[in-house]
Amino acid sequence: MLQIWALEGIPEVTPGADLVGVIAEAAGSTLHDGDILVVTSKVVSKAEGRIIAADDREDAITAETVRVVASRTSPGGRTTRIVENKLGIVAAAAGVDASNTPRGTVLLLPIDPDASARALAAGLRLLLGVEVGVIVSDTLGRAWREGQTDSAIGAGGVHVFEDLRGQKDAEGRSLEVTMPCVADEIASAADLVKGKATRRPVAVVRGRADLVGSLELPGARSIVRDPDQDMFRLGAEEAYADGYAAGAASIPDIE
C-alpha cells in the first residue's frame, strides 16, 4: 500500500539553514527504512543561498540559459521562453522563480540537485538511523499538455527508473521499451499533498522501499535525454526557421 503525507511545522527556510535538521525535527520518529522524502527544490535553493538580486527576472533567465528551445510573445506582449538550463533541464524560464521570494530577488535552482539530494539522504540516514531516499522536485510544464506537474530534478539513494524491459506482460509478451521514470511519478504524487502556499515543502512517500538503495545510485541527471536521442530539440517555428535558413544558404547565387 502506498502512503503519502506532508511534513508539518517546517519554518521559513533561509540561506545557511540546516535543512537536514529542519526536516528531521519535523519528521520526528515517524520515518521508516525505505521511506522516500520529496523535497521541493525551492527550500533546497533557499538553504543553499541561491537567492540573487534581480529587478528584471528576464536577465536572470538569460544568465541561466544554455540554449533557447522555443520563444513566443503573447498578444499582450508577454514573452515566454522555453530553454535548456545549465542542468540540462528544458523548462520555462530556466527554472528561475520569483514567487515566495523577497521583492527584487529571484530564486535559482540548486547548482547540483543530485548532490543536494544525496547530502540530505546521507544526513537523515545518519541523524535518524533510517535508510531513506530523497528526491528534489520542481514544477515543470509538459509538451502537448496544459498545466504543470512536479518532476524529479535531483535524487539521492533512490532508483530513478524501474526497468521492466525483458519481462513479460500479462499476456506473456516481452516488454521491449517499458522503463517507467518512477522518480518523476513519485515527485508528482507527492505534490498532491504538499502545499506551495501553506509551507509544506516536504512529503513522505511510503510503500516503495524497493526503490531505496545506495547513495551511489545514478541521480536525476540520468533522466535528461541525450541530445542525439532528442527528437524535439527545437520548437516548431524555430525548427522551420533553421531549416529554411539552411535551405536558402545551400542555393547558389544566380547572376
Short mmCIF file of C-alpha atoms in Angstrom, two decimals, residues 53-224:
data_model
loop_
_atom_site.label_atom_id
_atom_site.label_comp_id
_atom_site.label_asym_id
_atom_site.label_seq_id
_atom_site.Cartn_x
_atom_site.Cartn_y
_atom_site.Cartn_z
CA ALA A 53 19.07 40.32 -6.51
CA ALA A 54 17.28 40.80 -9.82
CA ASP A 55 14.91 43.63 -10.61
CA ASP A 56 14.43 42.04 -14.04
CA ARG A 57 13.73 38.30 -13.96
CA GLU A 58 14.48 38.11 -17.67
CA ASP A 59 18.15 38.90 -17.09
CA ALA A 60 18.40 36.02 -14.61
CA ILE A 61 16.70 33.68 -17.10
CA THR A 62 19.21 34.69 -19.78
CA ALA A 63 22.13 34.03 -17.43
CA GLU A 64 20.84 30.51 -16.66
CA THR A 65 20.10 29.66 -20.30
CA VAL A 66 22.30 27.36 -22.35
CA ARG A 67 20.01 27.03 -25.37
CA VAL A 68 16.68 28.52 -26.39
CA VAL A 69 14.25 25.80 -27.45
CA ALA A 70 11.24 27.99 -28.20
CA SER A 71 10.12 31.55 -27.57
CA ARG A 72 6.66 33.06 -28.00
CA THR A 73 5.27 36.53 -27.37
CA SER A 74 1.60 36.76 -26.48
CA PRO A 75 -0.71 39.45 -27.93
CA GLY A 76 -0.33 41.25 -24.61
CA GLY A 77 3.43 41.48 -25.10
CA ARG A 78 4.50 38.85 -22.59
CA THR A 79 7.33 36.63 -23.81
CA THR A 80 7.65 33.03 -22.66
CA ARG A 81 10.95 31.26 -23.22
CA ILE A 82 11.37 27.50 -23.11
CA VAL A 83 15.08 26.92 -22.63
CA GLU A 84 17.68 24.37 -21.67
CA ASN A 85 19.33 25.49 -18.46
CA LYS A 86 22.74 24.71 -17.01
CA LEU A 87 21.43 21.46 -15.51
CA GLY A 88 20.33 20.20 -18.92
CA ILE A 89 16.67 20.59 -17.95
CA VAL A 90 14.32 22.01 -20.58
CA ALA A 91 11.83 24.26 -18.82
CA ALA A 92 10.05 27.57 -18.97
CA ALA A 93 12.16 30.45 -17.68
CA ALA A 94 15.15 28.15 -16.98
CA GLY A 95 13.59 27.28 -13.61
CA VAL A 96 14.09 30.84 -12.32
CA ASP A 97 11.38 31.54 -9.74
CA ALA A 98 10.17 34.90 -8.49
CA SER A 99 7.34 33.62 -6.26
CA ASN A 100 7.64 33.45 -2.46
CA THR A 101 10.90 35.40 -2.53
CA PRO A 102 11.55 38.95 -1.29
CA ARG A 103 10.66 41.68 -3.77
CA GLY A 104 13.60 42.46 -6.06
CA THR A 105 15.04 38.95 -5.82
CA VAL A 106 14.66 35.67 -7.70
CA LEU A 107 15.43 32.09 -6.79
CA LEU A 108 17.67 29.90 -8.94
CA LEU A 109 17.64 26.11 -8.95
CA PRO A 110 20.29 24.30 -6.86
CA ILE A 111 23.70 24.14 -8.56
CA ASP A 112 23.72 20.32 -8.33
CA PRO A 113 20.33 18.92 -7.26
CA ASP A 114 21.64 15.34 -7.24
CA ALA A 115 24.41 16.31 -4.82
CA SER A 116 21.84 18.17 -2.71
CA ALA A 117 19.57 15.10 -2.61
CA ARG A 118 22.46 12.77 -1.71
CA ALA A 119 23.59 15.11 1.08
CA LEU A 120 20.07 15.22 2.52
CA ALA A 121 19.68 11.45 2.31
CA ALA A 122 23.08 10.86 3.90
CA GLY A 123 22.39 13.38 6.67
CA LEU A 124 18.96 11.99 7.50
CA ARG A 125 20.24 8.40 7.48
CA LEU A 126 22.98 9.36 9.91
CA LEU A 127 20.85 11.56 12.18
CA LEU A 128 17.71 9.40 12.34
CA GLY A 129 19.18 5.94 11.80
CA VAL A 130 16.76 5.05 9.00
CA GLU A 131 17.62 4.28 5.38
CA VAL A 132 15.63 6.83 3.42
CA GLY A 133 15.87 8.16 -0.10
CA VAL A 134 15.44 11.77 -1.19
CA ILE A 135 14.02 13.30 -4.36
CA VAL A 136 14.34 17.01 -5.06
CA SER A 137 11.37 18.12 -7.15
CA ASP A 138 10.48 21.10 -9.28
CA THR A 139 7.35 22.13 -11.16
CA LEU A 140 7.61 21.67 -14.93
CA GLY A 141 5.24 22.02 -17.86
CA ARG A 142 4.82 19.26 -20.44
CA ALA A 143 4.93 19.49 -24.22
CA TRP A 144 1.49 18.98 -25.80
CA ARG A 145 -0.34 19.12 -22.45
CA GLU A 146 -1.74 22.01 -20.41
CA GLY A 147 -0.86 22.54 -16.76
CA GLN A 148 2.19 21.53 -14.76
CA THR A 149 3.35 18.61 -12.65
CA ASP A 150 6.24 18.14 -10.27
CA SER A 151 9.22 16.21 -11.63
CA ALA A 152 12.45 14.93 -10.12
CA ILE A 153 15.46 17.18 -10.73
CA GLY A 154 17.60 15.55 -8.02
CA ALA A 155 17.75 12.11 -6.44
CA GLY A 156 19.81 10.53 -3.68
CA GLY A 157 19.59 6.89 -2.65
CA VAL A 158 16.66 6.24 -4.99
CA HIS A 159 16.34 4.26 -8.21
CA VAL A 160 15.02 6.82 -10.69
CA PHE A 161 13.89 4.18 -13.22
CA GLU A 162 12.09 0.87 -12.87
CA ASP A 163 13.46 -1.13 -15.78
CA LEU A 164 10.87 -3.66 -16.91
CA ARG A 165 12.48 -4.42 -20.26
CA GLY A 166 12.78 -8.14 -20.89
CA GLN A 167 9.96 -9.01 -18.51
CA LYS A 168 6.64 -10.44 -19.66
CA ASP A 169 3.29 -8.67 -19.70
CA ALA A 170 0.04 -10.29 -18.54
CA GLU A 171 -0.35 -11.92 -21.95
CA GLY A 172 3.16 -13.32 -21.95
CA ARG A 173 4.57 -10.83 -24.44
CA SER A 174 8.07 -9.48 -23.85
CA LEU A 175 8.31 -5.83 -22.75
CA GLU A 176 10.83 -4.10 -25.01
CA VAL A 177 10.77 -0.41 -24.08
CA THR A 178 8.91 -0.23 -20.76
CA MET A 179 11.02 1.75 -18.27
CA PRO A 180 8.86 3.95 -16.05
CA CYS A 181 10.57 7.02 -14.61
CA VAL A 182 9.44 6.28 -11.06
CA ALA A 183 11.30 9.30 -9.67
CA ASP A 184 9.05 11.61 -11.69
CA GLU A 185 5.97 9.59 -10.75
CA ILE A 186 6.83 9.84 -7.04
CA ALA A 187 7.58 13.57 -7.31
CA SER A 188 4.25 14.18 -8.99
CA ALA A 189 2.33 12.06 -6.49
CA ALA A 190 3.97 13.85 -3.56
CA ASP A 191 2.85 17.21 -4.92
CA LEU A 192 -0.75 16.18 -4.24
CA VAL A 193 -0.14 16.65 -0.51
CA LYS A 194 2.49 19.38 -0.48
CA GLY A 195 1.37 23.00 -0.42
CA LYS A 196 3.11 25.77 -2.31
CA ALA A 197 1.27 28.40 -0.28
CA THR A 198 0.99 26.55 3.04
CA ARG A 199 4.64 25.87 3.93
CA ARG A 200 4.52 22.15 3.36
CA PRO A 201 7.55 21.71 1.09
CA VAL A 202 8.39 18.14 2.11
CA ALA A 203 6.36 14.97 1.63
CA VAL A 204 6.99 11.39 2.67
CA VAL A 205 6.19 8.51 0.32
CA ARG A 206 5.94 5.07 1.94
CA GLY A 207 5.36 1.77 0.19
CA ARG A 208 8.16 1.69 -2.39
CA ALA A 209 11.08 0.61 -0.24
CA ASP A 210 12.26 -1.47 -3.20
CA LEU A 211 13.36 1.78 -4.85
CA VAL A 212 15.60 2.91 -1.96
CA GLY A 213 19.24 1.92 -2.16
CA SER A 214 22.84 3.09 -2.26
CA LEU A 215 23.73 6.76 -2.25
CA GLU A 216 25.88 5.94 -5.28
CA LEU A 217 22.85 5.21 -7.47
CA PRO A 218 22.56 7.41 -10.59
CA GLY A 219 20.73 10.63 -9.85
CA ALA A 220 18.04 12.54 -11.70
CA ARG A 221 20.54 13.90 -14.21
CA SER A 222 20.30 10.46 -15.84
CA ILE A 223 16.66 11.24 -16.67
CA VAL A 224 17.64 14.00 -19.10
#
